mmCIF file of C-alpha atoms and ligand atoms in Angstrom:
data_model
loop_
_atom_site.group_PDB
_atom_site.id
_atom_site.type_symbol
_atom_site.label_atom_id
_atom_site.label_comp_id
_atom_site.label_asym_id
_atom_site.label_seq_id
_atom_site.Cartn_x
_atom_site.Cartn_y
_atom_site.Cartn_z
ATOM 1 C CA UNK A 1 6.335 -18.664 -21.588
ATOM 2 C CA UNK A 2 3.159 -17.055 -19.896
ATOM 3 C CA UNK A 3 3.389 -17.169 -16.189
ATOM 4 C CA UNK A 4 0.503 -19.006 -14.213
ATOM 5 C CA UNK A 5 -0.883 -17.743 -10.855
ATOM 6 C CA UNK A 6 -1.294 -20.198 -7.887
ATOM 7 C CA UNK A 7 -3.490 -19.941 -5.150
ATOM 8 C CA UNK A 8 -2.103 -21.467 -1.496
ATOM 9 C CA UNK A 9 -4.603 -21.088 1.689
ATOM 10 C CA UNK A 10 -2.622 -21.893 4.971
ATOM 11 C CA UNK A 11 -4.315 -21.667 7.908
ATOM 12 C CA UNK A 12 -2.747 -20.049 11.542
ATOM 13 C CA UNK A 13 -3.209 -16.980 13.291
ATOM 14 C CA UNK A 14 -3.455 -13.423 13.528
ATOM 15 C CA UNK A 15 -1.959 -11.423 16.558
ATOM 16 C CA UNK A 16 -2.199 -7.633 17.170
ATOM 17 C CA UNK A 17 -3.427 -5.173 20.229
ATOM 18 C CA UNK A 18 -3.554 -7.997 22.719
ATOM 19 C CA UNK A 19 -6.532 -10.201 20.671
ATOM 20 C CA UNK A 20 -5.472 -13.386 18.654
ATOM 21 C CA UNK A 21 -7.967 -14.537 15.648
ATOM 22 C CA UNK A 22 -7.632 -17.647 13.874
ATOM 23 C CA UNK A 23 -7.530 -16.807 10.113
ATOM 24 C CA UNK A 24 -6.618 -18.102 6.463
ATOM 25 C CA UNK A 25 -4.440 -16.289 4.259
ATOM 26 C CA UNK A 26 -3.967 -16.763 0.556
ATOM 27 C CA UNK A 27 -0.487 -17.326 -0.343
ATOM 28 C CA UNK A 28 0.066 -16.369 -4.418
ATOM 29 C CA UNK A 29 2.842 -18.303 -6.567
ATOM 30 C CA UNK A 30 3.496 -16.385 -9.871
ATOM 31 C CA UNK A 31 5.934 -17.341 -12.129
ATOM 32 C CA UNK A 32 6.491 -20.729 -14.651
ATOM 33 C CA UNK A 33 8.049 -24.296 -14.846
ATOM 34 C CA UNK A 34 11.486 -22.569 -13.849
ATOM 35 C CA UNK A 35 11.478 -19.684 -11.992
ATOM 36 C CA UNK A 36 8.282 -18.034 -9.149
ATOM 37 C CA UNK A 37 7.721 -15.042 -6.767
ATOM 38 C CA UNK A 38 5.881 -15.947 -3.574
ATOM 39 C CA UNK A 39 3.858 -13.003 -2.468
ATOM 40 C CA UNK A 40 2.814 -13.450 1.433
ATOM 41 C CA UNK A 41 4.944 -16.630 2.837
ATOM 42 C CA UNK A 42 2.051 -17.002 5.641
ATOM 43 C CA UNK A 43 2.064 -19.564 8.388
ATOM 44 C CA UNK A 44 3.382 -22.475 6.767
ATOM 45 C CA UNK A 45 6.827 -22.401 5.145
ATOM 46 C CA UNK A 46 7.094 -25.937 4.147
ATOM 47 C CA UNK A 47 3.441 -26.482 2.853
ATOM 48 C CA UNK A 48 4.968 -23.328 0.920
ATOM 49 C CA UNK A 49 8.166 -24.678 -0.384
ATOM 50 C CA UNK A 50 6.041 -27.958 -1.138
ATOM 51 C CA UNK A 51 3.822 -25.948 -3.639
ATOM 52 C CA UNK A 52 7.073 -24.266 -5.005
ATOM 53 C CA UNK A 53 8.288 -27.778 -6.067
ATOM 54 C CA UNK A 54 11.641 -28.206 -7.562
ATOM 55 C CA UNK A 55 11.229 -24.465 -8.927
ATOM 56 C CA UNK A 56 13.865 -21.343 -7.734
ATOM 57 C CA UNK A 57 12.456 -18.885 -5.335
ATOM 58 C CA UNK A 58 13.765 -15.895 -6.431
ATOM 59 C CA UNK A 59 11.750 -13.380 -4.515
ATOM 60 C CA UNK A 60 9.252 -12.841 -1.178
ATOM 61 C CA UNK A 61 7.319 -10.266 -1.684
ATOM 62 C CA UNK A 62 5.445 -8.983 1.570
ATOM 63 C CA UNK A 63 1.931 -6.867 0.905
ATOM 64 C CA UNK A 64 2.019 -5.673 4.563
ATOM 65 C CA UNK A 65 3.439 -6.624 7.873
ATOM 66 C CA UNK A 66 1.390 -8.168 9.801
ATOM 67 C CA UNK A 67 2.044 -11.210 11.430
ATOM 68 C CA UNK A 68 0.188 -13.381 9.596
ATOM 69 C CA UNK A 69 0.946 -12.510 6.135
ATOM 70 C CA UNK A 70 4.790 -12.690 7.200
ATOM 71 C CA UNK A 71 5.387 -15.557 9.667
ATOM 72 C CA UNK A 72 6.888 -17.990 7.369
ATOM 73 C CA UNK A 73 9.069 -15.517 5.283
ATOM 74 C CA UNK A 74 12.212 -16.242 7.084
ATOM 75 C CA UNK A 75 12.233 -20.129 7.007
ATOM 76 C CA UNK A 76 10.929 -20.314 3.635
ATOM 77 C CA UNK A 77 14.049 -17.957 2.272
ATOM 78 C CA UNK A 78 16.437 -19.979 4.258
ATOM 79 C CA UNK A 79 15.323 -22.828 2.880
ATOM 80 C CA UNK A 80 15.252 -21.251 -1.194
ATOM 81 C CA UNK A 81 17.869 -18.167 -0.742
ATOM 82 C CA UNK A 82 14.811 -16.082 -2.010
ATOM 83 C CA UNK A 83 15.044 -12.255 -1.103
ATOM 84 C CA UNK A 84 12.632 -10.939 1.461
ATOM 85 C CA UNK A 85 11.211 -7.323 0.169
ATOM 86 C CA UNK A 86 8.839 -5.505 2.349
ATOM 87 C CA UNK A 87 7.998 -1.848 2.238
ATOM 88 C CA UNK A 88 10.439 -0.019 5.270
ATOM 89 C CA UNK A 89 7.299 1.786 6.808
ATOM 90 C CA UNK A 90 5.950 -1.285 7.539
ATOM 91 C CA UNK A 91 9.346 -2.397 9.728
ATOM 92 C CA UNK A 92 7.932 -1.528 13.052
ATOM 93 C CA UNK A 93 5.403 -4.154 12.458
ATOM 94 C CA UNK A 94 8.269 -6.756 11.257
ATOM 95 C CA UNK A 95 10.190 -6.086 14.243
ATOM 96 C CA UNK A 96 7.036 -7.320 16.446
ATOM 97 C CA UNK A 97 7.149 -11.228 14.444
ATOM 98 C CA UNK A 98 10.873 -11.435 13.837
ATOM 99 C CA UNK A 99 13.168 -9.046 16.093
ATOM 100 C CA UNK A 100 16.076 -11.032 15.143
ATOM 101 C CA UNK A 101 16.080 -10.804 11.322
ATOM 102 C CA UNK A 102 15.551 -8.044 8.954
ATOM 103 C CA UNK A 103 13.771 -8.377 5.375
ATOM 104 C CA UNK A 104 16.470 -8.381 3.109
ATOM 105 C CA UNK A 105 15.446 -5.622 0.703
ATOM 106 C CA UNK A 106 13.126 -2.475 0.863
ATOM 107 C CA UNK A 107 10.091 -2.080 -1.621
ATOM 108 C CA UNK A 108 9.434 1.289 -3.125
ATOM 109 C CA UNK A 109 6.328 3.219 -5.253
ATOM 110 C CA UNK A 110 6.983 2.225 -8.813
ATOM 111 C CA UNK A 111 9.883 -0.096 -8.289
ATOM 112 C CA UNK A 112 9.232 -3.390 -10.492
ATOM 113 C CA UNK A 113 10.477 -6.702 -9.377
ATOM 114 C CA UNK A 114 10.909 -9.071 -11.980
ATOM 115 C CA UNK A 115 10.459 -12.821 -12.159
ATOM 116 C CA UNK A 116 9.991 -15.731 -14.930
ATOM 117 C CA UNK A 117 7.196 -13.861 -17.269
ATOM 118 C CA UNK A 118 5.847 -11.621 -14.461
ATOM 119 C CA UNK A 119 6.215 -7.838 -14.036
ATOM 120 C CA UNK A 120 4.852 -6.405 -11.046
ATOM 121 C CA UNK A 121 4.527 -2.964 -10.026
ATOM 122 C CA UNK A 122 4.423 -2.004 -6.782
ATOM 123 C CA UNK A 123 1.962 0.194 -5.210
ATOM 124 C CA UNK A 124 2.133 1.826 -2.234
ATOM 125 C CA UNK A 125 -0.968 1.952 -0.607
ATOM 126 C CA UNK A 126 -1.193 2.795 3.454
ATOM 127 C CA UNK A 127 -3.767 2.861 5.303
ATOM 128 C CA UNK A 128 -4.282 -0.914 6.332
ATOM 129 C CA UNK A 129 -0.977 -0.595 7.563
ATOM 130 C CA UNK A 130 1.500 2.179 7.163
ATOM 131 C CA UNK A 131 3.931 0.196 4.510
ATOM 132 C CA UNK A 132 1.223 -1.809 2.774
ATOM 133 C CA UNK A 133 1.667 -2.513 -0.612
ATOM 134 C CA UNK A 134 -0.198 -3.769 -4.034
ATOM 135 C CA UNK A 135 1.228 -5.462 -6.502
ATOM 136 C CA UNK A 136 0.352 -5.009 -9.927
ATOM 137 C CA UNK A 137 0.991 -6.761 -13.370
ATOM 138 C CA UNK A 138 -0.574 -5.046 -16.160
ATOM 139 C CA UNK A 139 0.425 -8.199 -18.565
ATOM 140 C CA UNK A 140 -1.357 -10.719 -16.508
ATOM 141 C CA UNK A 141 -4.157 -8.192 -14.939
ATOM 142 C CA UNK A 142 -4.010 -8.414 -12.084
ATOM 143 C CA UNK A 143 -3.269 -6.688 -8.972
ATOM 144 C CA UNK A 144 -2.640 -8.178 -5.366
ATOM 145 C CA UNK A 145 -3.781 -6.231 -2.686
ATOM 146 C CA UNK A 146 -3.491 -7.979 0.623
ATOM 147 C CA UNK A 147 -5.384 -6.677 3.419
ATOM 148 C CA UNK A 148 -6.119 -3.295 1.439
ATOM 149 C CA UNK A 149 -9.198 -4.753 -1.280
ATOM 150 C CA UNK A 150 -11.140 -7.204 -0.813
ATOM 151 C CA UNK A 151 -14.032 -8.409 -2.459
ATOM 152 C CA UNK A 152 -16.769 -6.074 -0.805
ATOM 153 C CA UNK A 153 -14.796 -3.360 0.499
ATOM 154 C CA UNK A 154 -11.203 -1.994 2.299
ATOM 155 C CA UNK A 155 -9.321 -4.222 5.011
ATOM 156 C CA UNK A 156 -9.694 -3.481 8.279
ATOM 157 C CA UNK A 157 -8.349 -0.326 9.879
ATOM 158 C CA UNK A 158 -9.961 -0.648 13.937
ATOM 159 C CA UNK A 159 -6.324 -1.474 14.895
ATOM 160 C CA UNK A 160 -3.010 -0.076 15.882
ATOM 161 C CA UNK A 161 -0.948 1.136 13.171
ATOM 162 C CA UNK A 162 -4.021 1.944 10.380
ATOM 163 C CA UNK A 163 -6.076 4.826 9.214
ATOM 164 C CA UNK A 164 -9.600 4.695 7.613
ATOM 165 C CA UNK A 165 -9.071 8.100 5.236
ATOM 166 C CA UNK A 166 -5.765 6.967 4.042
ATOM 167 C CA UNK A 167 -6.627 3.248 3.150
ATOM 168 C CA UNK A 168 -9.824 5.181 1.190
ATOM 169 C CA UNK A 169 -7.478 7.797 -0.538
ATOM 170 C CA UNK A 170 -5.251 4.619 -1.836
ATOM 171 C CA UNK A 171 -7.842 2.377 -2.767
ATOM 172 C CA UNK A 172 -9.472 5.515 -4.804
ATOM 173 C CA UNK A 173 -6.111 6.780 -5.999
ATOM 174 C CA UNK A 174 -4.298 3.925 -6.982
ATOM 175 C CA UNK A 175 -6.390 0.708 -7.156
ATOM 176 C CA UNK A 176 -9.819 2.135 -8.529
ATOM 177 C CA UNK A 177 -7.703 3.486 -11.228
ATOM 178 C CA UNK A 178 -6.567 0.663 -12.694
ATOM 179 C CA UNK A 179 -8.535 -1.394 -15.727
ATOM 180 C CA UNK A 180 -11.552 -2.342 -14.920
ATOM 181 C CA UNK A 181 -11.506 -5.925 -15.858
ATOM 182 C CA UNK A 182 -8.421 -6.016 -13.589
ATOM 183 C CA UNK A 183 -8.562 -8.977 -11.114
ATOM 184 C CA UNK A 184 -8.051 -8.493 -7.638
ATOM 185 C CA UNK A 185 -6.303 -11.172 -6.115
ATOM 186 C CA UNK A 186 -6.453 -10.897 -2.284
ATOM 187 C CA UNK A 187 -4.595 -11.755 1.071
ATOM 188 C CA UNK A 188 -7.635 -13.632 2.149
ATOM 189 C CA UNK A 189 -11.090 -15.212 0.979
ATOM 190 C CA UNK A 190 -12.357 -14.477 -2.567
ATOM 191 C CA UNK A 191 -11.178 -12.511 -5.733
ATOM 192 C CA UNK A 192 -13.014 -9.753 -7.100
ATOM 193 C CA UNK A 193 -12.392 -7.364 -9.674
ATOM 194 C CA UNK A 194 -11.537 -3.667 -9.939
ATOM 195 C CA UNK A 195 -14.574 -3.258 -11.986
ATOM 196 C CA UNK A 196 -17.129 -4.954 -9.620
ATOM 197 C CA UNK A 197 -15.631 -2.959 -6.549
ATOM 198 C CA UNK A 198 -15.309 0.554 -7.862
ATOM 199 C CA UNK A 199 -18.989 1.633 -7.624
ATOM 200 C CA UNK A 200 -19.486 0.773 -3.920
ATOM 201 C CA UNK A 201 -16.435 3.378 -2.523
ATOM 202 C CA UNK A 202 -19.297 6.035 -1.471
ATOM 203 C CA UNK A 203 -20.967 3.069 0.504
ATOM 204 C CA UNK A 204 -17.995 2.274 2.246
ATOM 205 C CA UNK A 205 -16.494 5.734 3.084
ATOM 206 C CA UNK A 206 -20.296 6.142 4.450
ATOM 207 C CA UNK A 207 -19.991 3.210 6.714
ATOM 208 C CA UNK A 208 -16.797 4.461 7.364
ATOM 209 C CA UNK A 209 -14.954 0.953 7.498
HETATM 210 FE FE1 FE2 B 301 -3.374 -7.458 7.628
#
């Protein structure tokens, strides 16, 4: 059976350097009838378990660390016994959310997590923050990058714990690489595609953001 992709938009908010911003994240269930992989359990774990349905969680997978994308990861695997995997250089940024409770497994560059017709890849790809990750499935193609693409440029790097050159080098190096009909399926807002985002990287490394 072909896995589906599901699109989830909770609503809360994002906290970081002493400023807090009301935002809406895209939460992304992959997987079939049986079996799905939740990437970014944001804000809302049982709006999140709702969409899940009478499906097993096997997996969270966590793009990035911050607060927002990563709120409702603990409830939402207590209440499924789904695994928590986050990349380990992001684990400062854990620690600020959830002191008390560690992700439960560490993602690494090229490591594949499996689910119900789904194959992703996982990218590593700093710069938005230091353990950000995509997540790519050539089968389905697409890739899901978070905070690091979005449609009409790279996430944000004005705050603590990101870097402008090294969100460029990733997004050149690993995402702009990819098929161009590739969809981009991001933390927040709209998708795009890798193809309809590649020619503007000179405008954004001029506008440096
Ligand atoms: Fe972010």
């Amino acid at each position: 059976m072909t896995a589906r992709i599901e699109r989830l938009v909770t609503a809360g908010q994002f906290t970081l350097d002493g400023g807090t911003w009301d935002v809406e994240n895209n939460v992304w269930i992959v997987g079939d009838d049986h079996e799905v992989i939740v990437i970014d359990a944001a804000h809302d774990a049982d709006a999140i378990a709702a969409a899940v349905g009478d499906r097993r969680l096997t997996a969270i997978v966590c793009t990035h660390a911050h607060n927002d994308h990563i709120d409702a990861a603990p409830a939402l695997a207590d209440a499924t016994g789904a695994v928590i995997w986050l990349h380990p250089d992001d684990l400062p940024l854990w620690k600020r959310t959830h002191p008390d409770r560690d992700p439960d497994a560490h993602l690494l560059d090229g490591q594949v997590i499996e689910g119900a017709g789904v194959d992703l890849t996982v990218l590593h790809t700093p710069g938005h923050a230091p353990g950000a990750v995509c997540l790519y499935d050539p089968g389905l193609g697409v890739v899901f990058t978070g905070d690091t693409l979005f449609q009409g440029g790279p996430g944000a790097t004005g705050r603590s714990y990101s870097h402008f050159p090294t969100i460029i080098d990733s997004i050149r190096d690993r995402l702009l690489t990819l098929p161009p009909e590739t969809k981009v399926l991001t933390g927040h807002g709209d998708s795009t595609t890798v193809g309809a985002e590649a020619p503007h990287l000179q405008e954004w490394i001029a506008r440096g953001r």
